[in-house]
Amino acid sequence: MNNYKRGLITGIPIALGYLSVSFTFGIMAVSFGLSWWQAVLISMTTVTSAGQFAGIGIMIHPGQYIQMLISQITINIRYSFMSISIGQKADSRFSGIYRWLLGFFITDEIFAVATKEDEIKRSYFAGLATLPYLGWALGTFIGAILGNILPDRLMSALSVAIYGMFVAVVVPEMKKARSVLIVVTIAIILSCLFYYIPLLSKISSGITITIVAITAAIIGSIFFPVSDEADNSNN
């Protein structure tokens, strides 16, 4: 029980952050034509911010299932590697269905906090994931309900919050590593090309995200490897 309480307390800041971001998702989902319960159901069954924001844009266009599959695999494949990493530090009680639950609840922030543990107790991880999960679902519910009440202009203004979240996540990493800055710059340039060039702008958003993410990552890993940058800083 002590480990669960410790995880619960540790998860409070994550839950507060998720509350604001999922609030924006709830607003956006309703503005795209989804009902409040559909938005909440998506958040409770997926728990992936970038995946959800990219997914609802594709869901409103029937028949784009292949594009959704490709984009979601590209966006969310990192969770597989996170789960493998966390699984190596999990205690012996983390077996069977609990391994599945670990994979389901893993997020960038939960992973970052959990990796600080020498050994991840099952009860600690349960506490760590509880409040962020509830915060993500509750924020979506509040945003979806208010999405039917708030004026359209205010809705549009609040929807900009998601871009602020992405900036807050990316900018600190850009400051730490020049390679990350270069990869982000490449992604921005490619995104602009897909938006402004008439032929490329006809490609769906899901496929565009996939192409931009993979291309920027490949160029960055080949020409600007992190290991080289670390070696140069040590010298």
C-alpha atoms as an extended CHARMM CRD file, in Angstrom:
* protein
*
       235  EXT
         1         1  MET       CA              0.0000000000        0.0000000000        0.0000000000  PROA      1               0.0000000000
         2         2  ASN       CA              2.8780000000        2.3930000000        0.7320000000  PROA      2               0.0000000000
         3         3  ASN       CA              4.2500000000        1.8980000000       -2.7700000000  PROA      3               0.0000000000
         4         4  TYR       CA              0.8120000000        2.5840000000       -4.2540000000  PROA      4               0.0000000000
         5         5  LYS       CA              0.4780000000        5.8240000000       -2.2610000000  PROA      5               0.0000000000
         6         6  ARG       CA              3.9670000000        6.8930000000       -3.3290000000  PROA      6               0.0000000000
         7         7  GLY       CA              3.0930000000        6.2700000000       -6.9650000000  PROA      7               0.0000000000
         8         8  LEU       CA             -0.2230000000        8.0700000000       -6.5160000000  PROA      8               0.0000000000
         9         9  ILE       CA              1.4910000000       11.1810000000       -5.1710000000  PROA      9               0.0000000000
        10        10  THR       CA              4.1510000000       11.0680000000       -7.8880000000  PROA      10              0.0000000000
        11        11  GLY       CA              1.4490000000       10.9440000000      -10.5640000000  PROA      11              0.0000000000
        12        12  ILE       CA             -0.3280000000       14.1280000000       -9.4400000000  PROA      12              0.0000000000
        13        13  PRO       CA              1.7160000000       16.5590000000      -11.6170000000  PROA      13              0.0000000000
        14        14  ILE       CA              1.2520000000       14.2720000000      -14.6360000000  PROA      14              0.0000000000
        15        15  ALA       CA             -2.5080000000       14.1410000000      -14.0160000000  PROA      15              0.0000000000
        16        16  LEU       CA             -2.7560000000       17.9230000000      -13.8750000000  PROA      16              0.0000000000
        17        17  GLY       CA             -0.8920000000       18.2300000000      -17.1580000000  PROA      17              0.0000000000
        18        18  TYR       CA             -3.0840000000       15.6120000000      -18.8080000000  PROA      18              0.0000000000
        19        19  LEU       CA             -6.2090000000       17.3670000000      -17.5640000000  PROA      19              0.0000000000
        20        20  SER       CA             -5.4440000000       20.4850000000      -19.5840000000  PROA      20              0.0000000000
        21        21  VAL       CA             -4.2880000000       18.6890000000      -22.7280000000  PROA      21              0.0000000000
        22        22  SER       CA             -7.2120000000       16.2520000000      -22.8270000000  PROA      22              0.0000000000
        23        23  PHE       CA             -9.5420000000       19.2120000000      -22.2720000000  PROA      23              0.0000000000
        24        24  THR       CA             -8.3530000000       20.4910000000      -25.6410000000  PROA      24              0.0000000000
        25        25  PHE       CA             -8.8570000000       17.0600000000      -27.1860000000  PROA      25              0.0000000000
        26        26  GLY       CA            -12.4570000000       16.9590000000      -25.9250000000  PROA      26              0.0000000000
        27        27  ILE       CA            -13.1560000000       20.3410000000      -27.4900000000  PROA      27              0.0000000000
        28        28  MET       CA            -11.5470000000       19.3360000000      -30.7780000000  PROA      28              0.0000000000
        29        29  ALA       CA            -13.3720000000       15.9940000000      -30.9100000000  PROA      29              0.0000000000
        30        30  VAL       CA            -16.7570000000       17.6760000000      -30.4890000000  PROA      30              0.0000000000
        31        31  SER       CA            -15.8870000000       20.3250000000      -33.0770000000  PROA      31              0.0000000000
        32        32  PHE       CA            -15.1580000000       17.4720000000      -35.5060000000  PROA      32              0.0000000000
        33        33  GLY       CA            -18.6560000000       16.0810000000      -34.9970000000  PROA      33              0.0000000000
        34        34  LEU       CA            -18.0920000000       13.4080000000      -32.3340000000  PROA      34              0.0000000000
        35        35  SER       CA            -20.4130000000       13.1870000000      -29.3290000000  PROA      35              0.0000000000
        36        36  TRP       CA            -19.0770000000       13.6810000000      -25.7930000000  PROA      36              0.0000000000
        37        37  TRP       CA            -19.2450000000        9.9800000000      -24.9210000000  PROA      37              0.0000000000
        38        38  GLN       CA            -17.3520000000        9.0220000000      -28.0820000000  PROA      38              0.0000000000
        39        39  ALA       CA            -14.5710000000       11.4570000000      -27.1690000000  PROA      39              0.0000000000
        40        40  VAL       CA            -14.3720000000       10.0680000000      -23.6260000000  PROA      40              0.0000000000
        41        41  LEU       CA            -14.4130000000        6.4790000000      -24.9180000000  PROA      41              0.0000000000
        42        42  ILE       CA            -11.4760000000        7.2360000000      -27.2260000000  PROA      42              0.0000000000
        43        43  SER       CA             -9.4570000000        8.7090000000      -24.3570000000  PROA      43              0.0000000000
        44        44  MET       CA            -10.2470000000        5.8150000000      -22.0040000000  PROA      44              0.0000000000
        45        45  THR       CA             -9.3140000000        3.1300000000      -24.5140000000  PROA      45              0.0000000000
        46        46  THR       CA             -6.2140000000        4.6210000000      -26.1470000000  PROA      46              0.0000000000
        47        47  VAL       CA             -4.4760000000        7.1170000000      -23.7870000000  PROA      47              0.0000000000
        48        48  THR       CA             -2.2430000000        8.6140000000      -26.4650000000  PROA      48              0.0000000000
        49        49  SER       CA             -2.3230000000       12.3550000000      -27.0120000000  PROA      49              0.0000000000
        50        50  ALA       CA             -0.6090000000       12.6390000000      -30.4040000000  PROA      50              0.0000000000
        51        51  GLY       CA             -2.3430000000        9.5000000000      -31.6720000000  PROA      51              0.0000000000
        52        52  GLN       CA             -5.7660000000       10.7640000000      -30.6700000000  PROA      52              0.0000000000
        53        53  PHE       CA             -5.3230000000       14.2210000000      -32.1760000000  PROA      53              0.0000000000
        54        54  ALA       CA             -4.1030000000       12.6890000000      -35.4340000000  PROA      54              0.0000000000
        55        55  GLY       CA             -6.7200000000        9.9350000000      -35.3620000000  PROA      55              0.0000000000
        56        56  ILE       CA             -9.8750000000       12.0140000000      -35.0890000000  PROA      56              0.0000000000
        57        57  GLY       CA             -8.8720000000       13.9940000000      -38.1490000000  PROA      57              0.0000000000
        58        58  ILE       CA             -8.8470000000       10.7660000000      -40.1430000000  PROA      58              0.0000000000
        59        59  MET       CA            -11.9250000000        9.2190000000      -38.5010000000  PROA      59              0.0000000000
        60        60  ILE       CA            -14.2520000000       11.8950000000      -39.8640000000  PROA      60              0.0000000000
        61        61  HSD       CA            -13.3770000000       10.8070000000      -43.4110000000  PROA      61              0.0000000000
        62        62  PRO       CA            -14.8510000000        7.3040000000      -43.9560000000  PROA      62              0.0000000000
        63        63  GLY       CA            -12.7600000000        4.7050000000      -45.7200000000  PROA      63              0.0000000000
        64        64  GLN       CA             -9.3170000000        5.9270000000      -44.6500000000  PROA      64              0.0000000000
        65        65  TYR       CA             -8.6460000000        2.9570000000      -42.3990000000  PROA      65              0.0000000000
        66        66  ILE       CA             -5.2980000000        2.0750000000      -43.9990000000  PROA      66              0.0000000000
        67        67  GLN       CA             -4.1040000000        5.6420000000      -43.5230000000  PROA      67              0.0000000000
        68        68  MET       CA             -5.2030000000        5.5730000000      -39.8990000000  PROA      68              0.0000000000
        69        69  LEU       CA             -3.3770000000        2.2740000000      -39.3360000000  PROA      69              0.0000000000
        70        70  ILE       CA             -0.1390000000        3.5800000000      -40.8300000000  PROA      70              0.0000000000
        71        71  SER       CA             -0.2410000000        6.9020000000      -38.9840000000  PROA      71              0.0000000000
        72        72  GLN       CA             -1.0940000000        5.3340000000      -35.6190000000  PROA      72              0.0000000000
        73        73  ILE       CA              1.6500000000        2.7240000000      -35.8890000000  PROA      73              0.0000000000
        74        74  THR       CA              4.1500000000        5.4480000000      -36.7420000000  PROA      74              0.0000000000
        75        75  ILE       CA              3.0680000000        7.7280000000      -33.8920000000  PROA      75              0.0000000000
        76        76  ASN       CA              2.6340000000        5.0790000000      -31.2010000000  PROA      76              0.0000000000
        77        77  ILE       CA              5.3570000000        2.5350000000      -31.9410000000  PROA      77              0.0000000000
        78        78  ARG       CA              7.5710000000        4.2670000000      -29.3790000000  PROA      78              0.0000000000
        79        79  TYR       CA              5.3430000000        2.8640000000      -26.6340000000  PROA      79              0.0000000000
        80        80  SER       CA              6.4580000000       -0.6460000000      -27.5580000000  PROA      80              0.0000000000
        81        81  PHE       CA             10.0840000000        0.2340000000      -26.8530000000  PROA      81              0.0000000000
        82        82  MET       CA              9.1140000000        2.0330000000      -23.6500000000  PROA      82              0.0000000000
        83        83  SER       CA              7.2030000000       -1.0220000000      -22.4370000000  PROA      83              0.0000000000
        84        84  ILE       CA             10.1620000000       -3.2940000000      -23.1790000000  PROA      84              0.0000000000
        85        85  SER       CA             12.4790000000       -0.9830000000      -21.2680000000  PROA      85              0.0000000000
        86        86  ILE       CA             10.1350000000       -0.7240000000      -18.2840000000  PROA      86              0.0000000000
        87        87  GLY       CA              9.4840000000       -4.4660000000      -18.3500000000  PROA      87              0.0000000000
        88        88  GLN       CA             13.1730000000       -5.1710000000      -17.7560000000  PROA      88              0.0000000000
        89        89  LYS       CA             13.0160000000       -3.2630000000      -14.4640000000  PROA      89              0.0000000000
        90        90  ALA       CA              9.6570000000       -4.6430000000      -13.3190000000  PROA      90              0.0000000000
        91        91  ASP       CA              9.5620000000       -6.9000000000      -10.2470000000  PROA      91              0.0000000000
        92        92  SER       CA              8.6060000000      -10.5790000000      -10.3270000000  PROA      92              0.0000000000
        93        93  ARG       CA              4.9330000000       -9.8230000000       -9.5410000000  PROA      93              0.0000000000
        94        94  PHE       CA              4.6530000000       -7.9640000000      -12.8380000000  PROA      94              0.0000000000
        95        95  SER       CA              3.5070000000      -10.9430000000      -14.9030000000  PROA      95              0.0000000000
        96        96  GLY       CA              0.5450000000      -12.1180000000      -16.9580000000  PROA      96              0.0000000000
        97        97  ILE       CA             -2.2540000000       -9.5910000000      -17.3210000000  PROA      97              0.0000000000
        98        98  TYR       CA             -0.2300000000       -7.0150000000      -15.3980000000  PROA      98              0.0000000000
        99        99  ARG       CA              2.2690000000       -6.8800000000      -18.2600000000  PROA      99              0.0000000000
       100       100  TRP       CA             -0.6020000000       -6.0310000000      -20.5950000000  PROA      100             0.0000000000
       101       101  LEU       CA             -1.7880000000       -3.3070000000      -18.2270000000  PROA      101             0.0000000000
       102       102  LEU       CA              1.7390000000       -1.9000000000      -18.0520000000  PROA      102             0.0000000000
       103       103  GLY       CA              1.7940000000       -1.6030000000      -21.8290000000  PROA      103             0.0000000000
       104       104  PHE       CA             -1.6560000000        0.0010000000      -21.8950000000  PROA      104             0.0000000000
       105       105  PHE       CA             -0.9350000000        2.6810000000      -19.2940000000  PROA      105             0.0000000000
       106       106  ILE       CA              2.5550000000        3.5840000000      -20.4680000000  PROA      106             0.0000000000
       107       107  THR       CA              2.9550000000        7.1720000000      -21.6830000000  PROA      107             0.0000000000
       108       108  ASP       CA              5.9430000000        9.4380000000      -22.2380000000  PROA      108             0.0000000000
       109       109  GLU       CA              5.6010000000       11.0760000000      -18.8170000000  PROA      109             0.0000000000
       110       110  ILE       CA              4.8300000000        7.8790000000      -16.8860000000  PROA      110             0.0000000000
       111       111  PHE       CA              7.7890000000        6.2000000000      -18.5720000000  PROA      111             0.0000000000
       112       112  ALA       CA             10.1140000000        9.0850000000      -17.6480000000  PROA      112             0.0000000000
       113       113  VAL       CA              9.0830000000        8.9050000000      -13.9880000000  PROA      113             0.0000000000
       114       114  ALA       CA              9.0660000000        5.1040000000      -13.7470000000  PROA      114             0.0000000000
       115       115  THR       CA             12.5630000000        4.7310000000      -15.1760000000  PROA      115             0.0000000000
       116       116  LYS       CA             13.9630000000        6.5700000000      -12.1510000000  PROA      116             0.0000000000
       117       117  GLU       CA             13.0860000000        3.5360000000      -10.0160000000  PROA      117             0.0000000000
       118       118  ASP       CA             15.7460000000        0.8630000000       -9.4730000000  PROA      118             0.0000000000
       119       119  GLU       CA             12.9940000000       -1.7590000000       -9.4530000000  PROA      119             0.0000000000
       120       120  ILE       CA              9.4530000000       -0.9760000000      -10.5260000000  PROA      120             0.0000000000
       121       121  LYS       CA              6.9650000000       -2.4430000000       -8.0810000000  PROA      121             0.0000000000
       122       122  ARG       CA              3.5770000000       -3.4600000000       -9.4140000000  PROA      122             0.0000000000
       123       123  SER       CA              1.7700000000       -1.4370000000       -6.7410000000  PROA      123             0.0000000000
       124       124  TYR       CA              3.9420000000        1.6340000000       -7.4060000000  PROA      124             0.0000000000
       125       125  PHE       CA              3.2300000000        1.5750000000      -11.1280000000  PROA      125             0.0000000000
       126       126  ALA       CA             -0.5010000000        1.1330000000      -10.4370000000  PROA      126             0.0000000000
       127       127  GLY       CA             -0.4600000000        4.2360000000       -8.2600000000  PROA      127             0.0000000000
       128       128  LEU       CA              1.6140000000        6.1650000000      -10.7650000000  PROA      128             0.0000000000
       129       129  ALA       CA             -0.8320000000        5.4130000000      -13.6070000000  PROA      129             0.0000000000
       130       130  THR       CA             -4.1090000000        5.9110000000      -11.7060000000  PROA      130             0.0000000000
       131       131  LEU       CA             -4.4050000000        9.7090000000      -11.5190000000  PROA      131             0.0000000000
       132       132  PRO       CA             -2.9610000000       10.4530000000      -14.9930000000  PROA      132             0.0000000000
       133       133  TYR       CA             -5.4820000000        8.0240000000      -16.5160000000  PROA      133             0.0000000000
       134       134  LEU       CA             -8.3770000000        9.5670000000      -14.6130000000  PROA      134             0.0000000000
       135       135  GLY       CA             -7.1220000000       13.0640000000      -15.4110000000  PROA      135             0.0000000000
       136       136  TRP       CA             -6.9420000000       12.2370000000      -19.1140000000  PROA      136             0.0000000000
       137       137  ALA       CA            -10.5040000000       10.8870000000      -19.1500000000  PROA      137             0.0000000000
       138       138  LEU       CA            -11.9230000000       13.6600000000      -16.9590000000  PROA      138             0.0000000000
       139       139  GLY       CA            -10.2850000000       16.4180000000      -18.9970000000  PROA      139             0.0000000000
       140       140  THR       CA            -11.7370000000       14.9460000000      -22.1800000000  PROA      140             0.0000000000
       141       141  PHE       CA            -15.1990000000       14.8020000000      -20.6060000000  PROA      141             0.0000000000
       142       142  ILE       CA            -15.0690000000       18.4200000000      -19.4290000000  PROA      142             0.0000000000
       143       143  GLY       CA            -13.7650000000       19.6510000000      -22.7630000000  PROA      143             0.0000000000
       144       144  ALA       CA            -16.3720000000       17.6910000000      -24.7100000000  PROA      144             0.0000000000
       145       145  ILE       CA            -19.2410000000       18.9680000000      -22.5400000000  PROA      145             0.0000000000
       146       146  LEU       CA            -18.0860000000       22.5760000000      -22.7040000000  PROA      146             0.0000000000
       147       147  GLY       CA            -17.5680000000       22.1330000000      -26.4270000000  PROA      147             0.0000000000
       148       148  ASN       CA            -21.3450000000       22.1020000000      -26.8140000000  PROA      148             0.0000000000
       149       149  ILE       CA            -21.7370000000       25.2410000000      -24.6990000000  PROA      149             0.0000000000
       150       150  LEU       CA            -18.8290000000       27.5830000000      -25.3830000000  PROA      150             0.0000000000
       151       151  PRO       CA            -18.9260000000       30.0160000000      -28.3610000000  PROA      151             0.0000000000
       152       152  ASP       CA            -17.1830000000       28.9490000000      -31.5500000000  PROA      152             0.0000000000
       153       153  ARG       CA            -14.5690000000       31.7160000000      -31.2840000000  PROA      153             0.0000000000
       154       154  LEU       CA            -13.5860000000       30.6350000000      -27.7880000000  PROA      154             0.0000000000
       155       155  MET       CA            -13.4850000000       27.0120000000      -28.9360000000  PROA      155             0.0000000000
       156       156  SER       CA            -11.0550000000       27.9190000000      -31.7080000000  PROA      156             0.0000000000
       157       157  ALA       CA             -8.8690000000       29.8540000000      -29.2770000000  PROA      157             0.0000000000
       158       158  LEU       CA             -8.7410000000       26.9870000000      -26.7790000000  PROA      158             0.0000000000
       159       159  SER       CA             -7.8670000000       24.5100000000      -29.5230000000  PROA      159             0.0000000000
       160       160  VAL       CA             -4.5490000000       26.3240000000      -29.9640000000  PROA      160             0.0000000000
       161       161  ALA       CA             -3.4900000000       24.9520000000      -26.5560000000  PROA      161             0.0000000000
       162       162  ILE       CA             -2.4120000000       21.6520000000      -28.1340000000  PROA      162             0.0000000000
       163       163  TYR       CA              0.2840000000       23.4530000000      -30.0970000000  PROA      163             0.0000000000
       164       164  GLY       CA              1.5250000000       25.0160000000      -26.8790000000  PROA      164             0.0000000000
       165       165  MET       CA              1.8150000000       21.5230000000      -25.3790000000  PROA      165             0.0000000000
       166       166  PHE       CA              3.8780000000       20.2830000000      -28.3130000000  PROA      166             0.0000000000
       167       167  VAL       CA              6.1600000000       23.3180000000      -28.0740000000  PROA      167             0.0000000000
       168       168  ALA       CA              6.6130000000       22.7290000000      -24.3290000000  PROA      168             0.0000000000
       169       169  VAL       CA              7.6020000000       19.1100000000      -24.9970000000  PROA      169             0.0000000000
       170       170  VAL       CA              9.9220000000       19.7110000000      -27.9460000000  PROA      170             0.0000000000
       171       171  VAL       CA             11.7430000000       22.9460000000      -27.0880000000  PROA      171             0.0000000000
       172       172  PRO       CA             13.5690000000       21.6660000000      -23.9440000000  PROA      172             0.0000000000
       173       173  GLU       CA             14.9150000000       18.7130000000      -25.9380000000  PROA      173             0.0000000000
       174       174  MET       CA             15.9710000000       21.0450000000      -28.7480000000  PROA      174             0.0000000000
       175       175  LYS       CA             18.0110000000       23.0660000000      -26.2600000000  PROA      175             0.0000000000
       176       176  LYS       CA             19.7750000000       19.9600000000      -24.9750000000  PROA      176             0.0000000000
       177       177  ALA       CA             20.8130000000       18.4350000000      -28.2970000000  PROA      177             0.0000000000
       178       178  ARG       CA             21.6640000000       20.0230000000      -31.6350000000  PROA      178             0.0000000000
       179       179  SER       CA             20.6040000000       16.8260000000      -33.4200000000  PROA      179             0.0000000000
       180       180  VAL       CA             17.0560000000       17.1790000000      -32.0640000000  PROA      180             0.0000000000
       181       181  LEU       CA             16.9570000000       20.8010000000      -33.2410000000  PROA      181             0.0000000000
       182       182  ILE       CA             17.9850000000       19.7110000000      -36.7310000000  PROA      182             0.0000000000
       183       183  VAL       CA             15.4110000000       16.9100000000      -36.8800000000  PROA      183             0.0000000000
       184       184  VAL       CA             12.6480000000       19.2770000000      -35.7400000000  PROA      184             0.0000000000
       185       185  THR       CA             13.7220000000       21.8350000000      -38.3430000000  PROA      185             0.0000000000
       186       186  ILE       CA             13.6400000000       19.1920000000      -41.0700000000  PROA      186             0.0000000000
       187       187  ALA       CA             10.1590000000       18.1180000000      -39.9480000000  PROA      187             0.0000000000
       188       188  ILE       CA              8.9290000000       21.7240000000      -40.0510000000  PROA      188             0.0000000000
       189       189  ILE       CA             10.2990000000       22.2520000000      -43.5540000000  PROA      189             0.0000000000
       190       190  LEU       CA              8.7520000000       19.0260000000      -44.8300000000  PROA      190             0.0000000000
       191       191  SER       CA              5.4090000000       19.8870000000      -43.2090000000  PROA      191             0.0000000000
       192       192  CYS       CA              5.4120000000       23.2610000000      -44.9680000000  PROA      192             0.0000000000
       193       193  LEU       CA              6.1560000000       21.5970000000      -48.2890000000  PROA      193             0.0000000000
       194       194  PHE       CA              3.2430000000       19.1860000000      -47.8430000000  PROA      194             0.0000000000
       195       195  TYR       CA              0.9800000000       22.0940000000      -46.9460000000  PROA      195             0.0000000000
       196       196  TYR       CA              1.8900000000       24.6570000000      -49.6140000000  PROA      196             0.0000000000
       197       197  ILE       CA              2.8290000000       22.5680000000      -52.6560000000  PROA      197             0.0000000000
       198       198  PRO       CA             -0.4490000000       21.8310000000      -54.5230000000  PROA      198             0.0000000000
       199       199  LEU       CA              0.3870000000       18.2340000000      -55.4510000000  PROA      199             0.0000000000
       200       200  LEU       CA              1.6290000000       17.2850000000      -51.9750000000  PROA      200             0.0000000000
       201       201  SER       CA             -1.2130000000       19.0910000000      -50.2000000000  PROA      201             0.0000000000
       202       202  LYS       CA             -3.6620000000       16.5650000000      -51.6340000000  PROA      202             0.0000000000
       203       203  ILE       CA             -2.0990000000       13.7910000000      -49.5280000000  PROA      203             0.0000000000
       204       204  SER       CA             -4.1050000000       13.0150000000      -46.3930000000  PROA      204             0.0000000000
       205       205  SER       CA             -2.9070000000       14.2310000000      -43.0010000000  PROA      205             0.0000000000
       206       206  GLY       CA             -2.2830000000       10.7000000000      -41.7030000000  PROA      206             0.0000000000
       207       207  ILE       CA              0.0610000000        9.7870000000      -44.5450000000  PROA      207             0.0000000000
       208       208  THR       CA              1.7060000000       13.2120000000      -44.3480000000  PROA      208             0.0000000000
       209       209  ILE       CA              2.5020000000       12.7680000000      -40.6490000000  PROA      209             0.0000000000
       210       210  THR       CA              3.9660000000        9.3420000000      -41.3590000000  PROA      210             0.0000000000
       211       211  ILE       CA              6.1710000000       10.5300000000      -44.2350000000  PROA      211             0.0000000000
       212       212  VAL       CA              7.3980000000       13.6110000000      -42.3770000000  PROA      212             0.0000000000
       213       213  ALA       CA              8.1710000000       11.7260000000      -39.1510000000  PROA      213             0.0000000000
       214       214  ILE       CA             10.0200000000        8.8520000000      -40.8030000000  PROA      214             0.0000000000
       215       215  THR       CA             11.9440000000       11.0640000000      -43.2590000000  PROA      215             0.0000000000
       216       216  ALA       CA             13.0770000000       13.5180000000      -40.5730000000  PROA      216             0.0000000000
       217       217  ALA       CA             14.1000000000       10.6780000000      -38.2550000000  PROA      217             0.0000000000
       218       218  ILE       CA             16.0840000000        8.8700000000      -40.9710000000  PROA      218             0.0000000000
       219       219  ILE       CA             17.9170000000       12.0220000000      -42.0980000000  PROA      219             0.0000000000
       220       220  GLY       CA             18.6920000000       12.9250000000      -38.5000000000  PROA      220             0.0000000000
       221       221  SER       CA             19.9840000000        9.4830000000      -37.5810000000  PROA      221             0.0000000000
       222       222  ILE       CA             22.2190000000        9.2140000000      -40.6740000000  PROA      222             0.0000000000
       223       223  PHE       CA             23.7120000000       12.6930000000      -40.8630000000  PROA      223             0.0000000000
       224       224  PHE       CA             23.3590000000       13.9530000000      -37.2720000000  PROA      224             0.0000000000
       225       225  PRO       CA             23.7250000000       11.0020000000      -34.8800000000  PROA      225             0.0000000000
       226       226  VAL       CA             23.4230000000       11.7570000000      -31.1730000000  PROA      226             0.0000000000
       227       227  SER       CA             26.5200000000        9.6770000000      -30.3490000000  PROA      227             0.0000000000
       228       228  ASP       CA             28.7510000000       11.9410000000      -32.4310000000  PROA      228             0.0000000000
       229       229  GLU       CA             27.3550000000       14.9870000000      -30.6980000000  PROA      229             0.0000000000
       230       230  ALA       CA             27.9850000000       13.4400000000      -27.2800000000  PROA      230             0.0000000000
       231       231  ASP       CA             31.5580000000       12.5820000000      -28.2310000000  PROA      231             0.0000000000
       232       232  ASN       CA             32.1960000000       16.1400000000      -29.3980000000  PROA      232             0.0000000000
       233       233  SER       CA             30.8180000000       17.6000000000      -26.1570000000  PROA      233             0.0000000000
       234       234  ASN       CA             33.0840000000       15.3370000000      -24.1000000000  PROA      234             0.0000000000
       235       235  ASN       CA             36.1130000000       16.4210000000      -26.0610000000  PROA      235             0.0000000000
